[in-house]
Every structure is written in C-alpha cells, then in structure tokens.
Short mmCIF file of C-alpha atoms and ligand atoms in Angstrom, two decimals:
data_model
loop_
_atom_site.label_atom_id
_atom_site.label_comp_id
_atom_site.label_asym_id
_atom_site.label_seq_id
_atom_site.Cartn_x
_atom_site.Cartn_y
_atom_site.Cartn_z
CA MET Y 265 -4.03 -11.89 25.30
CA SER Y 266 -2.74 -15.09 23.68
CA PHE Y 267 -4.64 -18.28 23.93
CA LEU Y 268 -4.82 -21.38 22.22
CA LYS Y 269 -7.67 -21.96 19.70
CA THR Y 270 -8.70 -25.71 19.00
CA ASN Y 271 -11.97 -27.20 17.85
CA VAL Y 272 -13.32 -30.31 19.36
CA ASN Y 273 -16.53 -32.39 20.08
CA LEU Y 274 -17.93 -32.45 23.11
CA ARG Y 275 -20.08 -34.58 25.03
CA LEU Y 276 -21.39 -31.84 28.34
CA ALA Y 277 -21.56 -34.59 31.28
CA GLY Y 278 -25.24 -34.57 32.96
CA LEU Y 279 -26.39 -32.20 29.71
CA SER Y 280 -27.73 -34.90 26.93
CA ASN Y 281 -26.17 -38.00 25.08
CA ALA Y 282 -25.60 -34.95 21.83
CA VAL Y 283 -22.27 -34.66 20.48
CA HIS Y 284 -21.38 -30.51 20.65
CA HIS Y 285 -18.70 -28.99 18.34
CA ALA Y 286 -16.74 -25.60 19.94
CA ASP Y 287 -14.04 -24.08 19.94
CA VAL Y 288 -11.83 -24.13 23.11
CA VAL Y 289 -9.78 -21.45 24.58
CA ALA Y 290 -7.26 -22.59 26.90
CA LEU Y 291 -5.87 -18.76 29.16
CA THR Y 292 -3.70 -20.89 31.15
CA LYS Y 293 -3.32 -24.47 31.97
CA LEU Y 294 -6.01 -24.23 35.28
CA SER Y 295 -8.57 -22.31 33.33
CA CYS Y 296 -10.86 -23.21 30.65
CA LEU Y 297 -13.63 -21.53 29.04
CA VAL Y 298 -15.88 -23.13 26.65
CA LEU Y 299 -17.54 -20.75 23.45
CA PRO Y 300 -20.34 -22.62 21.27
CA HIS Y 301 -18.74 -22.70 18.08
CA GLU Y 302 -21.15 -20.26 16.45
CA HIS Y 303 -19.87 -17.84 18.70
CA SER Y 304 -16.71 -18.71 16.94
CA ALA Y 305 -16.78 -14.77 16.07
CA LEU Y 306 -16.36 -13.24 19.00
CA LEU Y 307 -12.41 -14.99 19.01
CA GLN Y 308 -11.99 -12.61 16.07
CA PRO Y 309 -9.09 -9.42 17.40
CA GLU Y 310 -10.63 -5.91 16.76
CA SER Y 311 -8.54 -5.37 13.46
CA ILE Y 312 -9.20 -2.98 10.69
CA TRP Y 313 -10.59 -6.92 8.79
CA SER Y 314 -13.53 -7.58 11.34
CA ALA Y 315 -14.05 -3.80 12.97
CA GLU Y 316 -17.45 -2.28 13.50
CA LYS Y 317 -15.87 1.38 12.68
CA SER Y 318 -17.96 3.03 10.38
CA LEU Y 319 -16.68 3.86 7.21
CA GLU Y 320 -17.47 7.47 7.23
CA THR Y 321 -15.55 8.38 10.04
CA CYS Y 322 -12.46 6.38 9.23
CA SER Y 323 -9.81 7.95 7.51
CA PRO Y 324 -9.90 8.04 3.83
CA VAL Y 325 -7.12 5.37 3.08
CA GLU Y 326 -8.98 3.13 5.40
CA HIS Y 327 -11.50 3.36 3.15
CA ILE Y 328 -10.77 2.58 -0.09
CA LEU Y 329 -9.17 -0.26 1.32
CA HIS Y 330 -12.01 -1.30 2.86
CA LEU Y 331 -12.85 -5.15 1.81
CA GLU Y 332 -16.38 -6.98 2.03
CA PRO Y 333 -15.57 -10.94 2.61
CA ILE Y 334 -17.48 -13.32 0.12
CA GLU Y 335 -16.65 -16.34 0.97
CA VAL Y 336 -13.09 -18.11 3.21
CA ASP Y 337 -9.80 -16.83 1.87
CA THR Y 338 -11.95 -14.50 -0.95
CA PHE Y 339 -13.00 -10.90 -0.64
CA GLN Y 340 -13.84 -7.60 -2.79
CA GLY Y 341 -12.70 -4.40 -3.34
CA ILE Y 342 -14.04 -1.41 -5.41
CA THR Y 343 -12.61 1.72 -6.51
CA LEU Y 344 -14.05 4.70 -4.39
CA PRO Y 345 -14.84 7.74 -6.51
CA ASP Y 346 -12.14 10.05 -4.46
CA ALA Y 347 -9.77 7.33 -4.48
CA PRO Y 348 -6.93 8.21 -6.93
CA LYS Y 349 -6.41 6.18 -10.58
CA PHE Y 350 -4.78 6.62 -13.50
CA GLY Y 351 -7.37 6.25 -15.87
CA HIS Y 352 -7.02 2.67 -14.26
CA VAL Y 353 -6.76 0.91 -10.38
CA PHE Y 354 -4.17 3.13 -8.62
CA GLY Y 355 -1.45 0.37 -8.56
CA GLY Y 356 -1.25 1.45 -4.92
CA GLN Y 357 -4.87 0.07 -4.23
CA LEU Y 358 -4.28 -2.98 -5.46
CA VAL Y 359 -1.14 -4.07 -2.98
CA GLY Y 360 -2.73 -2.07 0.00
CA GLN Y 361 -6.05 -4.53 -0.85
CA ALA Y 362 -4.65 -7.63 -1.58
CA LEU Y 363 -2.47 -6.94 1.47
CA ALA Y 364 -5.43 -6.59 3.50
CA ALA Y 365 -6.88 -9.87 1.87
CA VAL Y 366 -3.78 -12.13 2.67
CA SER Y 367 -3.26 -10.12 6.37
CA LYS Y 368 -7.41 -11.45 6.58
CA SER Y 369 -6.36 -15.02 6.44
CA VAL Y 370 -3.18 -15.04 8.71
CA ASP Y 371 -3.10 -16.17 12.43
CA CYS Y 372 -3.55 -12.07 13.81
CA LEU Y 373 0.18 -12.43 15.85
CA LYS Y 374 1.80 -12.60 12.70
CA VAL Y 375 2.46 -9.18 10.60
CA VAL Y 376 3.89 -9.60 6.61
CA HIS Y 377 7.33 -9.02 6.62
CA SER Y 378 8.35 -9.33 2.84
CA SER Y 379 5.47 -8.75 -0.77
CA HIS Y 380 5.95 -9.00 -4.07
CA ALA Y 381 4.03 -8.05 -6.45
CA TYR Y 382 3.54 -7.78 -10.54
CA PHE Y 383 0.80 -5.73 -12.14
CA LEU Y 384 -0.23 -7.66 -14.86
CA LEU Y 385 -3.01 -5.87 -16.52
CA ALA Y 386 -4.77 -2.53 -16.19
CA GLY Y 387 -7.46 -2.32 -13.55
CA ASP Y 388 -10.99 -1.00 -14.48
CA VAL Y 389 -12.36 1.64 -11.57
CA ASN Y 390 -15.93 0.87 -12.96
CA ILE Y 391 -16.40 -3.02 -11.11
CA PRO Y 392 -14.96 -5.01 -7.86
CA ILE Y 393 -11.76 -6.57 -7.95
CA ILE Y 394 -11.94 -10.18 -6.98
CA TYR Y 395 -8.98 -11.06 -4.69
CA LYS Y 396 -8.60 -14.65 -3.66
CA VAL Y 397 -6.23 -15.81 -1.06
CA LYS Y 398 -4.10 -19.05 -1.22
CA ARG Y 399 -2.90 -20.61 1.71
CA LEU Y 400 0.79 -21.68 0.71
CA ARG Y 401 1.42 -22.63 4.17
CA ASP Y 402 0.95 -21.97 8.00
CA GLY Y 403 4.51 -22.61 9.87
CA LYS Y 404 4.88 -21.75 13.80
CA SER Y 405 6.58 -18.62 13.05
CA PHE Y 406 6.18 -18.01 9.32
CA ALA Y 407 3.43 -18.22 7.06
CA THR Y 408 2.94 -17.97 3.44
CA ARG Y 409 0.33 -16.46 1.18
CA LYS Y 410 -0.05 -15.55 -2.69
CA VAL Y 411 -3.24 -13.60 -3.74
CA ASP Y 412 -4.84 -13.12 -6.91
CA ALA Y 413 -6.74 -10.03 -7.97
CA ILE Y 414 -9.23 -10.68 -10.84
CA GLN Y 415 -11.55 -8.80 -12.62
CA LYS Y 416 -14.17 -10.15 -15.26
CA GLY Y 417 -12.51 -13.53 -14.91
CA ASN Y 418 -8.69 -12.36 -14.99
CA VAL Y 419 -5.63 -11.96 -13.19
CA ILE Y 420 -5.14 -8.13 -13.12
CA PHE Y 421 -2.26 -8.94 -10.26
CA THR Y 422 -0.73 -11.24 -7.68
CA LEU Y 423 1.50 -10.60 -4.98
CA LEU Y 424 3.35 -13.49 -2.74
CA ALA Y 425 3.56 -11.88 1.10
CA SER Y 426 5.28 -13.84 3.84
CA PHE Y 427 4.10 -13.38 7.19
CA GLN Y 428 6.17 -13.64 10.53
CA LYS Y 429 5.69 -13.80 14.53
CA GLU Y 430 6.94 -11.09 16.73
CA GLU Y 431 11.08 -12.18 17.52
CA LEU Y 432 13.97 -11.00 19.53
CA GLY Y 433 17.00 -11.55 18.17
CA PHE Y 434 19.93 -9.85 16.34
CA GLN Y 435 19.85 -5.68 15.47
CA HIS Y 436 21.65 -3.75 14.00
CA GLN Y 437 20.84 -0.32 11.10
CA GLU Y 438 24.04 1.25 9.48
CA VAL Y 439 22.05 3.79 6.85
CA PRO Y 440 21.02 6.89 8.29
CA MET Y 441 18.38 8.57 8.45
CA PRO Y 442 19.26 11.69 5.71
CA SER Y 443 19.45 15.62 7.45
CA VAL Y 444 15.90 16.89 5.82
CA PRO Y 445 13.93 19.61 7.27
CA THR Y 446 11.05 18.69 9.99
CA PRO Y 447 7.42 18.23 7.87
CA ASP Y 448 5.99 21.70 10.15
CA GLU Y 449 8.83 23.30 8.13
CA LEU Y 450 7.47 22.07 5.15
CA LEU Y 451 4.60 23.19 2.60
CA SER Y 452 1.56 20.96 2.18
CA MET Y 453 0.33 19.56 -1.51
CA GLU Y 454 -2.19 21.44 -1.27
CA GLU Y 455 0.16 24.96 -0.09
CA LEU Y 456 2.60 23.85 -2.84
CA ARG Y 457 -0.74 23.96 -5.67
CA GLU Y 458 -0.89 27.58 -4.25
CA GLN Y 459 2.08 28.85 -4.37
CA ARG Y 460 2.90 27.37 -7.96
CA LEU Y 461 -0.13 29.54 -9.30
CA THR Y 462 1.45 32.69 -9.17
CA ASP Y 463 5.21 31.70 -9.34
CA PRO Y 464 6.74 33.88 -11.59
CA ARG Y 465 9.72 31.54 -12.05
CA LEU Y 466 7.61 29.32 -13.59
CA PRO Y 467 5.61 29.51 -17.64
CA ARG Y 468 2.68 31.18 -17.98
CA THR Y 469 1.97 28.12 -19.75
CA TYR Y 470 2.56 26.14 -17.11
CA ARG Y 471 0.86 27.74 -14.46
CA ASN Y 472 -2.52 27.96 -16.10
CA LYS Y 473 -2.33 23.91 -16.72
CA VAL Y 474 -1.73 23.77 -12.49
CA ALA Y 475 -4.78 26.29 -12.43
CA THR Y 476 -6.88 24.34 -14.75
CA ALA Y 477 -5.65 20.41 -14.33
CA LYS Y 478 -8.37 18.63 -11.77
CA PHE Y 479 -7.54 18.59 -8.69
CA ILE Y 480 -8.45 16.06 -5.99
CA PRO Y 481 -6.54 16.17 -2.98
CA TRP Y 482 -4.85 12.36 -1.68
CA PRO Y 483 -6.29 10.02 1.22
CA ILE Y 484 -2.44 11.00 2.14
CA GLU Y 485 -0.57 14.07 3.06
CA ILE Y 486 2.67 14.29 1.28
CA ARG Y 487 5.50 17.17 2.25
CA PHE Y 488 8.25 17.45 -0.38
CA CYS Y 489 11.80 18.10 1.30
CA GLU Y 490 13.13 19.67 -1.65
CA PRO Y 491 9.96 21.50 -3.42
CA SER Y 492 11.95 23.25 -6.38
CA PRO Y 493 10.34 25.86 -8.33
CA SER Y 494 10.67 22.72 -11.53
CA THR Y 495 8.29 21.59 -13.74
CA ASN Y 496 7.33 18.05 -15.29
CA GLN Y 497 9.36 20.02 -18.11
CA THR Y 498 12.79 20.39 -16.23
CA LYS Y 499 15.44 17.79 -15.63
CA SER Y 500 16.56 16.72 -12.05
CA PRO Y 501 18.52 14.90 -10.33
CA PRO Y 502 17.01 10.89 -10.01
CA SER Y 503 15.44 10.71 -6.19
CA LEU Y 504 13.25 12.15 -3.99
CA LYS Y 505 12.21 12.67 -0.55
CA PHE Y 506 9.10 13.60 1.26
CA TRP Y 507 7.55 12.97 4.75
CA PHE Y 508 3.78 11.72 4.02
CA ARG Y 509 0.92 10.58 6.22
CA ALA Y 510 -2.21 8.78 6.11
CA LYS Y 511 -5.26 11.84 6.69
CA GLY Y 512 -7.26 10.94 9.56
CA LYS Y 513 -7.08 8.15 12.37
CA LEU Y 514 -6.08 4.96 11.13
CA SER Y 515 -7.52 1.76 13.47
CA ASP Y 516 -4.70 0.46 15.58
CA ASP Y 517 -3.76 -2.46 13.45
CA GLU Y 518 0.04 -2.65 12.14
CA ALA Y 519 -1.81 -5.02 9.60
CA LEU Y 520 -3.35 -1.75 8.54
CA HIS Y 521 -0.41 0.62 8.96
CA ARG Y 522 1.69 -1.56 6.72
CA CYS Y 523 -0.93 -1.81 3.75
CA VAL Y 524 -1.26 1.92 3.72
CA ALA Y 525 2.78 2.07 3.43
CA ALA Y 526 2.38 0.16 -0.08
CA PHE Y 527 -0.58 2.06 -0.85
CA THR Y 528 1.88 4.77 -0.16
CA ALA Y 529 5.28 3.78 -2.08
CA ASP Y 530 3.19 3.64 -5.37
CA LEU Y 531 2.16 6.57 -5.53
CA VAL Y 532 4.78 8.95 -7.23
CA SER Y 533 7.95 6.73 -6.69
CA VAL Y 534 9.29 5.48 -9.83
CA HIS Y 535 9.01 9.33 -11.33
CA ALA Y 536 12.02 9.72 -10.40
CA SER Y 537 13.59 7.69 -12.72
CA MET Y 538 11.99 10.32 -15.39
CA ASN Y 539 13.93 13.19 -13.61
CA PRO Y 540 16.61 13.08 -15.69
CA HIS Y 541 14.59 12.55 -18.74
CA ARG Y 542 11.46 14.88 -18.71
CA GLN Y 543 11.41 17.67 -21.14
CA ARG Y 544 9.27 20.39 -23.09
CA GLY Y 545 6.67 18.85 -24.66
CA LEU Y 546 7.56 15.21 -23.46
CA LYS Y 547 4.12 13.31 -23.41
CA ILE Y 548 5.14 10.01 -21.65
CA ASP Y 549 2.99 7.01 -21.04
CA VAL Y 550 3.70 5.01 -17.42
CA MET Y 551 2.48 2.02 -15.29
CA SER Y 552 4.22 0.37 -12.76
CA LEU Y 553 5.58 -2.99 -13.31
CA ASP Y 554 6.54 -4.62 -10.14
CA HIS Y 555 6.49 -3.62 -6.13
CA SER Y 556 8.61 -5.44 -3.61
CA MET Y 557 8.57 -3.82 0.26
CA TRP Y 558 10.20 -5.25 3.58
CA PHE Y 559 8.52 -4.49 6.75
CA HIS Y 560 11.70 -3.77 9.14
CA ARG Y 561 9.93 -1.96 12.22
CA PRO Y 562 6.51 -1.64 13.42
CA ILE Y 563 5.42 1.44 11.94
CA ARG Y 564 2.33 3.95 12.52
CA ALA Y 565 1.61 5.31 9.09
CA ASP Y 566 -0.82 8.15 10.47
CA ASP Y 567 2.27 10.08 12.08
CA TRP Y 568 5.09 11.23 9.56
CA VAL Y 569 7.62 8.91 7.83
CA LEU Y 570 10.13 10.08 5.55
CA PHE Y 571 10.58 8.65 2.61
CA VAL Y 572 13.54 8.45 0.98
CA ILE Y 573 13.63 6.89 -3.53
CA PHE Y 574 16.44 6.76 -5.59
CA SER Y 575 16.41 5.58 -8.99
CA PRO Y 576 20.23 3.64 -9.95
CA THR Y 577 19.10 3.79 -13.50
CA ALA Y 578 16.42 3.19 -16.42
CA PHE Y 579 17.19 1.01 -19.39
CA ASN Y 580 14.29 -0.90 -21.83
CA ALA Y 581 11.91 1.79 -21.41
CA ARG Y 582 12.17 0.69 -17.76
CA GLY Y 583 12.64 2.63 -14.71
CA PHE Y 584 13.68 1.46 -11.39
CA VAL Y 585 13.50 2.49 -7.75
CA THR Y 586 14.86 2.06 -4.73
CA GLY Y 587 13.93 3.50 -1.38
CA GLN Y 588 13.99 3.47 2.33
CA MET Y 589 10.92 4.41 4.94
CA PHE Y 590 12.21 6.25 8.20
CA ASN Y 591 10.07 7.22 11.08
CA GLN Y 592 10.87 10.86 12.93
CA LYS Y 593 13.30 8.86 15.66
CA GLY Y 594 15.22 7.41 12.38
CA GLU Y 595 14.94 3.96 12.44
CA LEU Y 596 14.94 2.25 9.54
CA LEU Y 597 11.00 1.17 8.92
CA ILE Y 598 11.06 -0.26 5.56
CA SER Y 599 12.60 -1.38 2.43
CA PHE Y 600 11.13 -0.56 -0.76
CA PHE Y 601 11.82 -1.41 -4.33
CA GLN Y 602 10.03 -1.18 -7.39
CA GLU Y 603 10.29 -1.08 -11.92
CA GLY Y 604 7.68 0.95 -14.00
CA LEU Y 605 7.43 1.68 -17.08
CA GLY Y 606 7.52 4.56 -19.26
CA ARG Y 607 7.13 4.84 -23.23
CA LYS Y 608 6.75 8.03 -25.31
CA ARG Y 609 3.17 8.81 -26.46
CA ILE Y 610 2.62 7.17 -29.84
CA PRO Y 611 -0.36 9.27 -31.11
CA LYS Y 612 -3.72 7.87 -30.80
CA ARG Y 613 -2.33 4.39 -28.64
CA SER Y 614 -2.49 4.60 -24.81
CA ALA Y 615 -1.50 1.69 -22.79
CA THR Y 616 -2.73 2.57 -19.53
CA ASN Y 617 -6.92 2.07 -20.73
CA SER Y 618 -8.15 -1.22 -19.11
CA LYS Y 619 -7.90 -4.00 -22.07
CA LEU Y 620 -10.06 -6.28 -19.95
C1 LIG V 282 12.69 5.95 -17.78
C2 LIG V 282 11.73 5.26 -17.06
C3 LIG V 282 10.48 6.14 -16.37
C4 LIG V 282 9.84 4.87 -16.24
C5 LIG V 282 8.37 5.49 -15.06
C6 LIG V 282 7.82 4.74 -14.81
C7 LIG V 282 6.92 5.54 -14.31
C8 LIG V 282 5.72 4.94 -12.81
C9 LIG V 282 4.65 6.03 -13.01
C10 LIG V 282 3.01 5.17 -12.03
C11 LIG V 282 2.52 5.93 -11.85
C12 LIG V 282 0.60 5.42 -11.72
C13 LIG V 282 1.32 4.35 -10.51
C14 LIG V 282 -0.07 3.03 -11.20
O1 LIG V 282 -1.17 3.39 -10.34
S1 LIG V 282 0.07 1.90 -12.94
C15 LIG V 282 -1.30 1.01 -12.31
C16 LIG V 282 -0.40 -0.51 -11.90
N1 LIG V 282 0.60 -0.93 -13.33
C17 LIG V 282 -1.25 -1.30 -13.79
O2 LIG V 282 -1.75 -1.56 -14.50
C18 LIG V 282 0.23 -2.25 -15.25
C19 LIG V 282 -0.94 -3.38 -15.46
N2 LIG V 282 0.08 -4.01 -16.67
C20 LIG V 282 -0.35 -3.88 -17.85
O3 LIG V 282 -0.91 -3.52 -18.15
C21 LIG V 282 0.73 -4.73 -18.85
O4 LIG V 282 1.30 -5.67 -18.13
C22 LIG V 282 1.73 -4.00 -19.81
C23 LIG V 282 1.33 -3.17 -20.55
C24 LIG V 282 3.12 -3.56 -18.70
C25 LIG V 282 2.44 -4.86 -20.74
O5 LIG V 282 1.67 -6.18 -21.38
P1 LIG V 282 2.01 -6.61 -22.92
O6 LIG V 282 3.60 -6.52 -22.74
O7 LIG V 282 0.95 -6.84 -23.41
O8 LIG V 282 1.83 -4.91 -23.27
P2 LIG V 282 2.69 -4.32 -24.95
O9 LIG V 282 4.16 -4.03 -25.00
O10 LIG V 282 2.43 -4.93 -26.19
O11 LIG V 282 1.86 -2.61 -24.70
C26 LIG V 282 0.50 -2.64 -24.38
C27 LIG V 282 -0.61 -2.11 -25.74
O12 LIG V 282 0.38 -0.87 -25.05
C28 LIG V 282 0.50 0.15 -26.96
N3 LIG V 282 1.63 0.64 -26.90
C29 LIG V 282 3.10 0.55 -27.02
N4 LIG V 282 3.93 1.14 -26.81
C30 LIG V 282 3.57 2.87 -26.91
C31 LIG V 282 3.34 3.72 -27.01
N5 LIG V 282 4.26 4.69 -26.90
N6 LIG V 282 2.10 4.96 -26.87
C32 LIG V 282 1.16 4.35 -26.66
N7 LIG V 282 0.80 2.78 -26.02
C33 LIG V 282 2.25 1.92 -26.37
C34 LIG V 282 0.57 -1.07 -27.44
O13 LIG V 282 0.12 -1.00 -28.71
C35 LIG V 282 -0.29 -2.01 -26.52
O14 LIG V 282 -1.47 -1.40 -26.71
P3 LIG V 282 -2.48 -2.75 -27.94
O15 LIG V 282 -2.13 -3.10 -29.14
O16 LIG V 282 -3.00 -3.67 -27.33
O17 LIG V 282 -3.74 -1.72 -28.39
#
C-alpha cells in the first residue's frame, strides 16, 4: 500500500478546543485516516529494522546485521561471538551494518542503488560500534546518506549511499553470466574441508594445518565453481567464481537482501588479487581498504547468487578486484569494486590489530 503521510495540528470538531498533533494518512483522495501522533509507529512498514521476529529464530546473517536504535539516526551494532572476524571487525560486517543504518533513515519506497565506503581503522570486536547517519538530501525519487561507524570516539569506517524509488526506464545487459556448474553439482565449504583433510595430492603439512585450524562456519553458504587441489601456497589466476546464499531464510525486505550481498562481497573477493603471488612460506597481512557497489536489480540473498571476481591489477601493495553478481536466470544484479592492502609480514608487527 502506498500512502501520503503528513503532520498537521487538528482541532477536533465537537470534542474540545485543544489542538491535537496527529499524522494524517491519505489512502485515496476521498478517504482519510486520522492517527494520533503517539501511534505513528504503526505506520512503519514491517521490515528487518522494526521486525518483531525473534533474533534467535532469524537467519544468522540477519542476526549479525541487527542494529539497536539509540536515538534518531544513531544505531548500535555489536560483533557476535560466531560472526566472521579476522582479529578485528570484519569489513563486510561494517558495510552491512552501515547500509542497514542508512536504509533505516530513508523512506521505505527508496532502496539503495549505490554505496561507496572506506575502512579507516581496524575495529575492535569487543566493543559496540555506533553508526551515526547524516541525511544529506531527500529528493522526490532519490535520497543520499552518509554514515560514520565510531568506536571510542574514532571514526573507523565511513560510507556514502544513494537511494532511489522504483522507476521505469531503458534496459540492457551486455554481460552474459559465465557458464558454470549449478550449486547442486558443487561441494559446500564443509564438504570441501573434509575432502582436503584426506586429499593425497595436498602436502601433509597443509592437511595437518587444515585439521588443526579453528573452523567457525560462516553465516553464508559458499560453493566454489572451480575447487582446485591448490593450497594458499600455490599460484593461480587472479579470478574466482562462487555461488552464495545466506544460511536460513531472510526477512522479506529488499533492503536486508542488499545488506547481505554487501556483507558477502567482502568475504573472499579481494583475495583473488593475491592468487598469482602465493608461494610457500609467504606470510602476508591483508586488509580491505575500500568497497563500492552498484545494485542494478532486486536480489534475493537467501537464494543462490553467482559471484564472478577478477583482479585486473595489483600495484603498490594494493590488490584491485571487480565483481559481478548474477541470479540463476543470468540477470546482472550487482557490480562491485574493491581494493585491499597486502603486505609481506614483518615479524613481530601486525597491521591487523585494532589501534583504537
Ligand atoms: C597483491 C595485493 C593483494 C591484496 C590482498 C588483499 C586481501 C584483503 C583481504 C581482506 C579480507 C578481510 C577483510 C577484512 O575484514 S579487513 C577489515 C576491514 N579493513 C580494515 O579494518 C582496515 C582499516 N584501515 C586501517 O587499519 C588503516 O587505514 C591502514 C592500516 C590500512 C592504513 O593506515 P596507516 O596509514 O596509518 O597505516 P600504516 O601504513 O602506517 O601501517 C599501519 C601499521 O602496520 C604496520 N606495518 C606496516 N607494514 C607492515 C608489514 N609489512 N607487516 C606488518 N605490519 C606492518 C605499521 O608499522 C603500522 O603499525 P604501527 O606502527 O601503527 O603499530
């Protein structure tokens, strides 16, 4: 249902002379519903941002992206114990939660069509993250927002996003979806790990490392299209293709599905730029630096999405990747660009710990 909402001061005929503050919702030009201001929350659409749904029963990634409202345009996110982390707050969590925060501040008929973000400081997983949203502009069809993620008074991450109402217009798609096996024909990460533990083509030292490494399943199911018997010590082309979908069922809200796609985009994509440089004994410190996405078409992130990643270049310790996400019908849903920092590790120094 679409409606027009406006604030008015009402003098209710025959009741009293008092002025009542109310929200007026015009359903059609002929009928009008008067709702007392104190019940205006009823006008909020059912969405992840206001859902009654219990956090325990929702999809794990929806739980990770959940924000508590603190005041108008200020939200708090936390890092859950079983959320992906890399010694610091996972970049995808920052992008996903920040997109959730800005989406909350926009008219629900507008959805994000592009976002651009910088990772400024490594986030501390043990303290909450405060998201402060700035409303830059609200137009008829577009809206623009900025959000800063803050820990201990420091801005650790910043994101700009633009939103648009649905609009009919020209369409084309010149990029075909590559031909890849269907998700059903591919192994899950858990099955792949089991297979690697016993694969005689892999060095015993590598298999032992896989067996002893702490394995926390990700909230996103991933199926690599070209699983090869290579290790993180073997050179390979700077590209990657995998199917992904959120584990569990996500709430039916396009904004949430875009946040989940943004979360997933930071998981393994920029690693593709390291593929040609891998070698035995190489220890590197890696971090995502920035993250840009264009959302072309609606996405269902709890249904299989193909992510096609390519790194055209690496230079100055920065690996650059481009990515495209397709649905199973081959429609291009999202275009993605990212840079990551990859430095040969200097012993006893680590760039990945929080410096707050
Ligand atoms: C070929 C390329 C491949 C790329 C692959 C990328 C894959 C990415 C995959 C990501 C997947 C995961 C996705 C994620 O979730 S990553 C999480 C999201 N990203 C972040 O949190 C990044 C946040 N941003 C920052 O921390 C800063 O902006 C950085 C660090 C980027 C620059 O900020 P700044 O300009 O201030 O920094 P600096 O250049 O002076 O250095 C900072 C510190 O580092 C030390 N330091 C310097 N050199 C080395 C070294 N070799 N070995 C060890 N340490 C070294 C240096 O001494 C200093 O330490 P200290 O003196 O302060 O104690």
